[in-house]
Amino acid sequence: MRAIKAARILIEKNPGSVSAQTLSGLVLALASEADFPVSDLYKLDYDHFNLALKVLEEWRLDRYYAGKARLFDVSVQTTELGPQPK
């Protein structure tokens, strides 16, 4: 599975999680060519950190991949929701 799709699924399943919020922030920064604090990536667990790196790689290699639009939409919605209490 492509990292972009895996990130979208992770964000959709648990939009209030720290990982979903961080990945959403990364996607929004990539889409808008804005700054993103790299230190936020280090707060992710190992698997989600690697997923973020793969998203970066795919974003760079495949800038016009249609799946990015869906991931972007989910990321906007997640960011608007903010962190959810457990």
XYZ file of N, CA and C in Angstrom:
258
model
N 0.844 -1.173 0.000
C 0.000 0.000 0.000
C 0.893 1.241 0.000
N 0.487 2.212 -0.766
C 1.248 3.459 -0.822
C 1.145 4.186 0.506
N 2.183 4.919 0.838
C 2.230 5.647 2.106
C 1.132 6.702 2.181
N 0.835 7.346 1.074
C -0.208 8.373 1.061
C -1.553 7.758 1.443
N -1.844 6.589 0.911
C -3.096 5.914 1.248
C -3.072 5.441 2.704
N -1.951 4.902 3.149
C -1.831 4.440 4.535
C -2.013 5.605 5.514
N -1.461 6.765 5.181
C -1.623 7.943 6.034
C -3.080 8.376 6.073
N -3.743 8.361 4.935
C -5.159 8.736 4.891
C -5.990 7.817 5.768
N -5.734 6.526 5.683
C -6.476 5.546 6.484
C -6.215 5.773 7.969
N -4.963 5.992 8.331
C -4.618 6.243 9.735
C -5.338 7.483 10.254
N -5.358 8.540 9.458
C -5.997 9.789 9.863
C -7.511 9.607 9.973
N -8.104 8.885 9.039
C -9.551 8.672 9.074
C -9.977 7.822 10.268
N -9.162 6.838 10.628
C -9.522 5.938 11.731
C -9.467 6.608 13.088
N -8.513 7.527 13.274
C -8.354 8.149 14.583
C -7.898 9.598 14.422
N -8.789 10.467 13.929
C -8.378 11.842 13.615
C -7.914 12.663 14.812
N -8.280 12.273 16.009
C -7.879 13.033 17.186
C -6.549 12.636 17.773
N -5.925 11.592 17.230
C -4.651 11.129 17.789
C -3.524 12.102 17.441
N -2.504 12.081 18.252
C -1.331 12.930 18.011
C -0.702 12.585 16.665
N -0.631 11.296 16.341
C -0.036 10.877 15.066
C -0.829 11.420 13.888
N -2.154 11.327 13.954
C -2.999 11.832 12.870
C -2.848 13.345 12.736
N -2.795 14.034 13.857
C -2.636 15.486 13.829
C -1.282 15.876 13.222
N -0.232 15.151 13.584
C 1.100 15.450 13.054
C 1.169 15.162 11.565
N 0.648 14.009 11.155
C 0.658 13.681 9.726
C -0.192 14.662 8.934
N -1.318 15.062 9.484
C -2.165 16.056 8.817
C -1.425 17.378 8.657
N -0.734 17.780 9.706
C 0.048 19.010 9.636
C 1.138 18.938 8.581
N 1.778 17.777 8.499
C 2.817 17.573 7.487
C 2.225 17.686 6.085
N 1.106 17.029 5.861
C 0.456 17.051 4.541
C 0.050 18.482 4.167
N -0.537 19.194 5.106
C -0.961 20.569 4.826
C 0.239 21.460 4.523
N 1.337 21.253 5.249
C 2.553 22.027 4.987
C 3.116 21.706 3.608
N 3.099 20.437 3.237
C 3.592 20.064 1.912
C 2.718 20.661 0.814
N 1.411 20.587 1.004
C 0.487 21.086 -0.011
C 0.584 22.599 -0.185
N 0.831 23.302 0.908
C 0.885 24.762 0.837
C 2.312 25.293 0.762
N 3.265 24.378 0.758
C 4.682 24.722 0.730
C 5.045 25.628 1.909
N 4.448 25.315 3.053
C 4.711 26.060 4.285
C 5.760 25.323 5.121
N 6.251 26.006 6.133
C 7.210 25.391 7.047
C 6.509 24.347 7.915
N 7.266 23.328 8.285
C 6.777 22.296 9.190
C 7.902 21.976 10.157
N 7.637 21.992 11.456
C 8.695 21.704 12.428
C 9.099 20.223 12.406
N 10.301 19.970 11.976
C 10.804 18.602 11.885
C 10.770 17.919 13.253
N 10.916 18.696 14.296
C 10.896 18.116 15.645
C 9.570 17.408 15.938
N 8.488 17.820 15.275
C 7.205 17.139 15.458
C 7.275 15.693 14.984
N 8.066 15.448 13.953
C 8.196 14.076 13.438
C 8.869 13.171 14.468
N 9.801 13.720 15.224
C 10.524 12.923 16.222
C 9.643 12.514 17.389
N 8.511 13.158 17.540
C 7.567 12.804 18.603
C 6.707 11.596 18.233
N 6.716 11.227 16.958
C 5.947 10.071 16.494
C 6.634 8.782 16.918
N 5.829 7.716 17.074
C 6.462 6.424 17.318
C 7.183 5.987 16.036
N 7.960 4.948 16.156
C 8.842 4.539 15.058
C 8.068 4.262 13.762
N 6.970 3.532 13.850
C 6.209 3.174 12.642
C 5.600 4.405 11.975
N 5.057 5.304 12.771
C 4.450 6.502 12.197
C 5.513 7.473 11.676
N 6.668 7.496 12.319
C 7.788 8.288 11.819
C 8.190 7.790 10.431
N 8.322 6.470 10.290
C 8.664 5.912 8.986
C 7.581 6.183 7.953
N 6.322 6.150 8.367
C 5.223 6.475 7.452
C 5.355 7.924 6.983
N 5.668 8.830 7.890
C 5.847 10.240 7.520
C 6.978 10.394 6.510
N 8.066 9.672 6.710
C 9.177 9.739 5.749
C 8.773 9.212 4.386
N 7.974 8.154 4.375
C 7.500 7.596 3.100
C 6.540 8.554 2.409
N 5.700 9.242 3.189
C 4.807 10.250 2.605
C 5.652 11.346 1.951
N 6.692 11.796 2.641
C 7.596 12.800 2.068
C 8.208 12.315 0.758
N 8.648 11.067 0.774
C 9.264 10.498 -0.429
C 8.268 10.432 -1.585
N 7.070 9.925 -1.314
C 6.060 9.821 -2.370
C 5.649 11.211 -2.859
N 5.533 12.141 -1.932
C 5.119 13.493 -2.306
C 6.140 14.081 -3.273
N 7.390 13.856 -2.969
C 8.457 14.387 -3.821
C 8.491 13.695 -5.176
N 8.355 12.383 -5.178
C 8.472 11.617 -6.420
C 7.225 11.689 -7.289
N 6.087 11.850 -6.670
C 4.828 11.736 -7.401
C 3.927 12.915 -7.047
N 4.347 14.106 -7.391
C 3.677 15.334 -6.957
C 2.235 15.442 -7.415
N 1.855 14.727 -8.436
C 0.511 14.895 -8.977
C -0.351 13.652 -8.792
N 0.004 12.831 -7.845
C -0.741 11.608 -7.552
C -2.146 11.966 -7.065
N -3.154 11.391 -7.643
C -4.545 11.738 -7.337
C -4.913 11.462 -5.882
N -4.297 10.482 -5.257
C -4.603 10.147 -3.875
C -4.277 11.261 -2.899
N -3.414 12.174 -3.286
C -3.065 13.283 -2.411
C -4.280 14.160 -2.137
N -5.154 14.288 -3.105
C -6.333 15.136 -2.913
C -7.203 14.604 -1.784
N -7.415 13.310 -1.757
C -8.215 12.718 -0.686
C -7.514 12.848 0.660
N -6.204 12.604 0.678
C -5.430 12.755 1.907
C -5.470 14.199 2.382
N -5.361 15.146 1.477
C -5.418 16.558 1.826
C -6.763 16.899 2.457
N -7.857 16.438 1.862
C -9.192 16.704 2.405
C -9.345 16.159 3.822
N -8.882 14.923 4.042
C -8.967 14.321 5.370
C -8.102 15.095 6.354
N -6.944 15.559 5.914
C -6.042 16.301 6.785
C -6.650 17.640 7.198
N -7.317 18.310 6.279
C -7.978 19.576 6.608
C -9.059 19.337 7.649
N -9.878 18.319 7.445
C -10.943 18.008 8.391
C -10.372 17.670 9.768
N -9.306 16.891 9.800
C -8.690 16.475 11.065
C -8.117 17.672 11.809
N -7.470 18.556 11.095
C -6.873 19.729 11.715
C -7.963 20.633 12.299
N -9.071 20.738 11.610
C -10.182 21.554 12.097
C -10.790 20.970 13.372
N -10.789 19.640 13.489
C -11.333 18.986 14.681
C -10.454 19.209 15.898
N -9.152 19.204 15.688
C -8.208 19.341 16.791
C -8.103 18.038 17.561
N -7.208 17.980 18.539
C -7.037 16.757 19.334
C -8.318 16.420 20.096
N -8.642 15.155 20.137
C -9.828 14.677 20.834
C -9.426 14.080 22.167
N -10.162 14.364 23.223
C -9.844 13.750 24.520
C -10.070 12.253 24.462
N -9.291 11.534 25.246
C -9.402 10.076 25.239
C -10.484 9.619 26.162
